[in-house]
XYZ file of N, CA and C in Angstrom:
156
model
N -50.075 13.830 22.717
C -49.939 14.672 21.539
C -51.285 14.714 20.820
N -51.695 15.913 20.439
C -52.952 16.049 19.716
C -52.747 15.722 18.241
N -53.850 15.524 17.560
C -53.817 15.211 16.136
C -53.160 16.338 15.330
N -53.497 17.574 15.656
C -52.918 18.713 14.934
C -51.419 18.823 15.167
N -50.971 18.578 16.401
C -49.540 18.618 16.680
C -48.799 17.508 15.946
N -49.401 16.336 15.872
C -48.780 15.227 15.152
C -48.639 15.564 13.673
N -49.690 16.111 13.084
C -49.647 16.486 11.668
C -48.593 17.562 11.433
N -48.510 18.531 12.332
C -47.522 19.601 12.192
C -46.105 19.059 12.312
N -45.881 18.130 13.225
C -44.546 17.554 13.404
C -44.101 16.775 12.165
N -44.988 15.968 11.623
C -44.657 15.203 10.413
C -44.421 16.157 9.245
N -45.263 17.166 9.127
C -45.119 18.140 8.042
C -43.787 18.882 8.137
N -43.400 19.286 9.339
C -42.098 19.954 9.520
C -40.947 19.039 9.112
N -41.011 17.771 9.517
C -39.969 16.808 9.165
C -39.851 16.692 7.646
N -40.975 16.558 6.976
C -40.960 16.426 5.524
C -40.457 17.700 4.856
N -40.839 18.852 5.404
C -40.347 20.132 4.871
C -38.827 20.226 4.986
N -38.291 19.862 6.147
C -36.849 19.919 6.374
C -36.104 19.074 5.342
N -36.704 17.955 4.970
C -36.071 17.035 4.025
C -36.536 17.252 2.583
N -37.189 18.387 2.341
C -37.637 18.782 0.999
C -38.488 17.708 0.325
N -39.407 17.132 1.076
C -40.306 16.111 0.542
C -41.668 16.758 0.279
N -42.092 16.832 -0.986
C -43.408 17.402 -1.290
C -44.511 16.535 -0.672
N -45.451 17.172 0.016
C -46.514 16.431 0.702
C -47.715 17.339 0.937
N -48.834 16.720 1.295
C -50.001 17.476 1.721
C -50.869 16.609 2.615
N -51.633 17.290 3.468
C -52.537 16.617 4.398
C -53.866 16.409 3.692
N -54.409 15.198 3.815
C -55.690 14.871 3.190
C -56.617 14.286 4.252
N -57.797 13.894 3.871
C -58.708 13.204 4.780
C -59.479 14.142 5.696
N -59.927 13.581 6.813
C -60.787 14.306 7.745
C -60.155 15.552 8.326
N -58.865 15.507 8.591
C -58.183 16.673 9.153
C -58.185 17.828 8.152
N -57.944 17.538 6.890
C -57.977 18.573 5.853
C -59.400 19.101 5.669
N -60.378 18.228 5.761
C -61.777 18.662 5.629
C -62.150 19.666 6.704
N -61.644 19.480 7.913
C -61.940 20.417 8.998
C -61.428 21.811 8.652
N -60.294 21.881 7.997
C -59.728 23.178 7.598
C -60.639 23.895 6.598
N -61.272 23.149 5.724
C -62.102 23.736 4.669
C -63.557 23.892 5.081
N -63.878 23.682 6.379
C -65.209 24.007 6.870
C -66.186 22.862 6.955
N -65.763 21.640 6.719
C -66.639 20.488 6.828
C -66.286 19.710 8.093
N -67.028 19.914 9.185
C -66.696 19.199 10.420
C -66.804 17.687 10.240
N -65.792 16.997 10.733
C -65.788 15.536 10.645
C -64.897 14.995 11.751
N -65.397 14.038 12.486
C -64.606 13.419 13.544
C -63.577 12.490 12.912
N -62.342 12.612 13.350
C -61.283 11.767 12.822
C -60.287 11.453 13.926
N -59.646 10.322 13.823
C -58.658 9.907 14.813
C -57.309 9.592 14.179
N -57.115 10.046 12.948
C -55.849 9.780 12.276
C -55.454 10.965 11.413
N -54.225 10.923 10.956
C -53.702 11.946 10.059
C -53.349 11.259 8.753
N -53.890 11.757 7.662
C -53.595 11.210 6.339
C -52.694 12.203 5.608
N -51.526 11.734 5.223
C -50.569 12.579 4.510
C -50.144 11.861 3.234
N -50.207 12.576 2.128
C -49.765 12.030 0.852
C -48.404 12.634 0.522
N -47.494 11.777 0.086
C -46.133 12.190 -0.255
C -45.910 11.948 -1.743
N -45.321 12.938 -2.423
C -45.005 12.781 -3.839
C -43.750 11.942 -3.995
N -43.857 10.855 -4.737
C -42.719 9.980 -4.991
C -42.421 10.039 -6.479
N -41.183 10.346 -6.798
C -40.780 10.420 -8.204
C -39.691 9.402 -8.479
N -39.555 9.069 -9.733
C -38.516 8.129 -10.152
C -37.185 8.880 -10.193
N -36.177 8.298 -9.570
C -34.840 8.924 -9.552
C -34.175 8.768 -10.918
N -33.488 9.832 -11.303
C -32.684 9.753 -12.526
C -31.303 9.261 -12.156
N -30.731 8.423 -13.001
C -29.392 7.891 -12.713
C -28.345 8.524 -13.572
């Protein structure tokens, strides 16, 4: 599995479960035009306090 496919799979899973998230790090930098070698996927997930 490539890095992009892994990021897409995790993103789809989080989307299905309505979890706000975004890709950060070297993979995101490549999208914005800054080439950078990376071997991982960095994803940030929004965590909120549950109301009772």
